[in-house]
Amino acid sequence: MTIKYVFLVSRQGKLRLSKWYATTALGSKEIAKTIKDVSQLVLQRKPKQCNFIEHRDTKVVYRKYASLYFVVGVDLDDNELIIMEFIHRYVECLDRYFGNVCELDLIFHFQKAYFILDEMVMAGELQESSKKTVLRVIAQQDETEAMENAERGWGDIK
């Protein structure tokens, strides 16, 4: 299973988070065009329609939570249900970390959303599916960051 990209887009079409794993053949213009095209496809779909779309040589799996669409592009032969479960697991981790996560949490603390995603996916491959493990590592990272900030005299910077 190879994840090509993960991005979050709001109902208004604003990109909130973007992580690309298979960028060797794509330039920045192609990435921007793909985000625009896939976002438009996802945003115009009705709620009762299937959450899987084929776009070029990629299978797009998406899921809507509140005002955000979580979009994942994978190979055509990958299992959609595993990707749906991955999206749900990522949202659960965000929800536990932020405590009822909302779009503003992802805007103001985007680096934490990236850290959580990086703990779950490495080089396009799902590495960790345990919420407890992911959240434990992020908590350790927060402790280390707080200690380093205290050593520098920066206080509690979040």
mmCIF file of C-alpha atoms in Angstrom:
data_model
loop_
_atom_site.group_PDB
_atom_site.id
_atom_site.type_symbol
_atom_site.label_atom_id
_atom_site.label_comp_id
_atom_site.label_asym_id
_atom_site.label_seq_id
_atom_site.Cartn_x
_atom_site.Cartn_y
_atom_site.Cartn_z
ATOM 1 C CA MET A 1 0.000 0.000 0.000
ATOM 2 C CA THR A 2 1.530 3.275 -1.091
ATOM 3 C CA ILE A 3 0.065 6.580 -0.020
ATOM 4 C CA LYS A 4 0.891 9.262 -2.578
ATOM 5 C CA TYR A 5 -0.519 12.242 -0.714
ATOM 6 C CA VAL A 6 -2.646 13.361 2.205
ATOM 7 C CA PHE A 7 -4.309 16.725 2.352
ATOM 8 C CA LEU A 8 -7.048 18.453 4.289
ATOM 9 C CA VAL A 9 -9.342 20.943 2.642
ATOM 10 C CA SER A 10 -12.149 23.033 4.129
ATOM 11 C CA ARG A 11 -15.690 23.238 2.745
ATOM 12 C CA GLN A 12 -14.706 26.538 1.153
ATOM 13 C CA GLY A 13 -11.836 24.844 -0.699
ATOM 14 C CA LYS A 14 -8.992 26.220 1.431
ATOM 15 C CA LEU A 15 -6.050 23.899 1.861
ATOM 16 C CA ARG A 16 -5.317 23.294 5.551
ATOM 17 C CA LEU A 17 -2.627 20.607 5.448
ATOM 18 C CA SER A 18 -0.738 18.923 2.630
ATOM 19 C CA LYS A 19 1.807 16.101 2.678
ATOM 20 C CA TRP A 20 3.161 14.477 -0.481
ATOM 21 C CA TYR A 21 5.040 11.205 -0.507
ATOM 22 C CA ALA A 22 5.404 10.426 -4.226
ATOM 23 C CA THR A 23 6.706 13.697 -5.652
ATOM 24 C CA THR A 24 9.600 12.380 -7.710
ATOM 25 C CA ALA A 25 7.780 12.850 -11.030
ATOM 26 C CA LEU A 26 5.667 15.857 -10.045
ATOM 27 C CA GLY A 27 6.665 19.493 -10.077
ATOM 28 C CA SER A 28 5.136 22.136 -7.839
ATOM 29 C CA LYS A 29 2.728 23.216 -10.607
ATOM 30 C CA GLU A 30 1.473 19.671 -11.067
ATOM 31 C CA ILE A 31 1.035 19.267 -7.308
ATOM 32 C CA ALA A 32 -0.961 22.518 -7.130
ATOM 33 C CA LYS A 33 -3.089 21.415 -10.099
ATOM 34 C CA THR A 34 -3.731 18.009 -8.533
ATOM 35 C CA ILE A 35 -4.789 19.618 -5.247
ATOM 36 C CA LYS A 36 -7.117 21.984 -7.089
ATOM 37 C CA ASP A 37 -8.636 19.277 -9.300
ATOM 38 C CA VAL A 38 -9.110 16.714 -6.540
ATOM 39 C CA SER A 39 -10.490 19.344 -4.145
ATOM 40 C CA GLN A 40 -13.069 20.408 -6.717
ATOM 41 C CA LEU A 41 -14.057 16.788 -7.365
ATOM 42 C CA VAL A 42 -14.447 16.054 -3.657
ATOM 43 C CA LEU A 43 -16.266 19.282 -2.777
ATOM 44 C CA GLN A 44 -18.900 18.915 -5.496
ATOM 45 C CA ARG A 45 -19.889 15.374 -4.482
ATOM 46 C CA LYS A 46 -23.136 14.751 -2.610
ATOM 47 C CA PRO A 47 -23.003 13.314 0.936
ATOM 48 C CA LYS A 48 -24.596 10.017 -0.101
ATOM 49 C CA GLN A 49 -22.113 9.384 -2.904
ATOM 50 C CA CYS A 50 -19.236 6.938 -2.588
ATOM 51 C CA ASN A 51 -16.069 8.223 -0.897
ATOM 52 C CA PHE A 52 -13.772 6.789 -3.573
ATOM 53 C CA ILE A 53 -12.835 8.533 -6.822
ATOM 54 C CA GLU A 54 -10.327 7.718 -9.522
ATOM 55 C CA HIS A 55 -8.250 10.693 -10.622
ATOM 56 C CA ARG A 56 -5.628 10.070 -13.303
ATOM 57 C CA ASP A 57 -3.537 7.140 -12.059
ATOM 58 C CA THR A 58 -4.589 7.565 -8.425
ATOM 59 C CA LYS A 59 -7.458 6.336 -6.313
ATOM 60 C CA VAL A 60 -8.697 9.172 -4.111
ATOM 61 C CA VAL A 61 -10.268 8.235 -0.790
ATOM 62 C CA TYR A 62 -11.852 10.998 1.268
ATOM 63 C CA ARG A 63 -13.947 11.459 4.356
ATOM 64 C CA LYS A 64 -15.672 14.534 5.752
ATOM 65 C CA TYR A 65 -15.425 15.444 9.419
ATOM 66 C CA ALA A 66 -17.271 18.630 10.458
ATOM 67 C CA SER A 67 -16.078 21.299 8.005
ATOM 68 C CA LEU A 68 -12.948 19.471 6.795
ATOM 69 C CA TYR A 69 -12.395 16.904 4.089
ATOM 70 C CA PHE A 70 -9.533 14.474 4.716
ATOM 71 C CA VAL A 71 -8.263 13.383 1.304
ATOM 72 C CA VAL A 72 -5.778 10.575 0.626
ATOM 73 C CA GLY A 73 -4.407 9.554 -2.767
ATOM 74 C CA VAL A 74 -3.246 5.946 -3.150
ATOM 75 C CA ASP A 75 -2.348 3.449 -5.864
ATOM 76 C CA LEU A 76 -5.248 2.090 -7.909
ATOM 77 C CA ASP A 77 -4.905 -1.425 -6.475
ATOM 78 C CA ASP A 78 -4.884 -0.378 -2.790
ATOM 79 C CA ASN A 79 -7.691 -1.251 -0.398
ATOM 80 C CA GLU A 80 -10.050 1.711 0.088
ATOM 81 C CA LEU A 81 -11.386 0.485 3.423
ATOM 82 C CA ILE A 82 -7.917 0.400 4.977
ATOM 83 C CA ILE A 83 -7.428 4.007 3.872
ATOM 84 C CA MET A 84 -10.834 4.973 5.310
ATOM 85 C CA GLU A 85 -9.761 3.383 8.595
ATOM 86 C CA PHE A 86 -6.427 5.242 8.433
ATOM 87 C CA ILE A 87 -8.276 8.561 7.957
ATOM 88 C CA HIS A 88 -10.537 7.772 10.895
ATOM 89 C CA ARG A 89 -7.560 6.786 13.059
ATOM 90 C CA TYR A 90 -5.763 10.027 12.164
ATOM 91 C CA VAL A 91 -8.838 12.056 13.122
ATOM 92 C CA GLU A 92 -9.130 10.131 16.400
ATOM 93 C CA CYS A 93 -5.487 10.909 17.213
ATOM 94 C CA LEU A 94 -6.034 14.593 16.410
ATOM 95 C CA ASP A 95 -9.200 14.588 18.504
ATOM 96 C CA ARG A 96 -7.463 13.041 21.509
ATOM 97 C CA TYR A 97 -4.457 15.327 21.238
ATOM 98 C CA PHE A 98 -6.384 18.582 20.831
ATOM 99 C CA GLY A 99 -9.498 17.553 22.749
ATOM 100 C CA ASN A 100 -12.368 17.825 20.259
ATOM 101 C CA VAL A 101 -10.271 19.056 17.346
ATOM 102 C CA CYS A 102 -11.575 21.824 15.115
ATOM 103 C CA GLU A 103 -10.335 23.580 12.000
ATOM 104 C CA LEU A 104 -8.763 26.380 14.054
ATOM 105 C CA ASP A 105 -6.609 23.862 15.947
ATOM 106 C CA LEU A 106 -5.177 22.719 12.630
ATOM 107 C CA ILE A 107 -4.624 26.300 11.465
ATOM 108 C CA PHE A 108 -2.832 27.501 14.603
ATOM 109 C CA HIS A 109 -1.071 24.233 15.521
ATOM 110 C CA PHE A 110 -0.438 22.797 12.065
ATOM 111 C CA GLN A 111 2.990 21.509 13.084
ATOM 112 C CA LYS A 112 1.384 19.146 15.614
ATOM 113 C CA ALA A 113 -0.969 17.821 12.924
ATOM 114 C CA TYR A 114 2.078 17.155 10.743
ATOM 115 C CA PHE A 115 3.909 15.465 13.646
ATOM 116 C CA ILE A 116 0.971 13.129 14.244
ATOM 117 C CA LEU A 117 0.736 12.342 10.538
ATOM 118 C CA ASP A 118 4.491 11.706 10.391
ATOM 119 C CA GLU A 119 4.205 9.233 13.270
ATOM 120 C CA MET A 120 1.554 7.301 11.362
ATOM 121 C CA VAL A 121 2.961 7.416 7.808
ATOM 122 C CA MET A 122 6.554 7.262 6.666
ATOM 123 C CA ALA A 123 7.574 7.472 3.003
ATOM 124 C CA GLY A 124 4.008 6.742 1.943
ATOM 125 C CA GLU A 125 3.705 3.561 3.980
ATOM 126 C CA LEU A 126 1.487 3.160 7.032
ATOM 127 C CA GLN A 127 3.913 2.700 9.933
ATOM 128 C CA GLU A 128 1.894 2.969 13.116
ATOM 129 C CA SER A 129 -1.804 2.365 13.621
ATOM 130 C CA SER A 130 -1.899 2.385 17.422
ATOM 131 C CA LYS A 131 -3.419 5.585 18.797
ATOM 132 C CA LYS A 132 -1.761 5.022 22.163
ATOM 133 C CA THR A 133 1.693 4.699 20.633
ATOM 134 C CA VAL A 134 1.279 7.750 18.414
ATOM 135 C CA LEU A 135 -0.039 9.912 21.252
ATOM 136 C CA ARG A 136 2.674 8.681 23.633
ATOM 137 C CA VAL A 137 5.394 9.681 21.169
ATOM 138 C CA ILE A 138 3.778 13.098 20.611
ATOM 139 C CA ALA A 139 3.520 13.615 24.400
ATOM 140 C CA GLN A 140 7.227 12.770 24.742
ATOM 141 C CA GLN A 141 7.993 15.210 21.963
ATOM 142 C CA ASP A 142 5.999 17.915 23.770
ATOM 143 C CA GLU A 143 7.916 17.240 27.001
ATOM 144 C CA THR A 144 11.251 17.484 25.188
ATOM 145 C CA GLU A 145 10.173 20.703 23.506
ATOM 146 C CA ALA A 146 9.062 22.182 26.844
ATOM 147 C CA MET A 147 12.397 21.242 28.458
ATOM 148 C CA GLU A 148 14.373 22.797 25.607
ATOM 149 C CA ASN A 149 12.279 25.974 25.779
ATOM 150 C CA ALA A 150 12.826 26.173 29.547
ATOM 151 C CA GLU A 151 16.599 25.721 29.095
ATOM 152 C CA ARG A 152 16.656 28.566 26.596
ATOM 153 C CA GLY A 153 14.580 30.768 28.892
ATOM 154 C CA TRP A 154 11.682 30.953 26.468
ATOM 155 C CA GLY A 155 9.129 29.743 28.970
ATOM 156 C CA ASP A 156 6.095 27.745 27.877
ATOM 157 C CA ILE A 157 5.851 28.434 24.154
ATOM 158 C CA LYS A 158 3.121 26.540 22.333
#
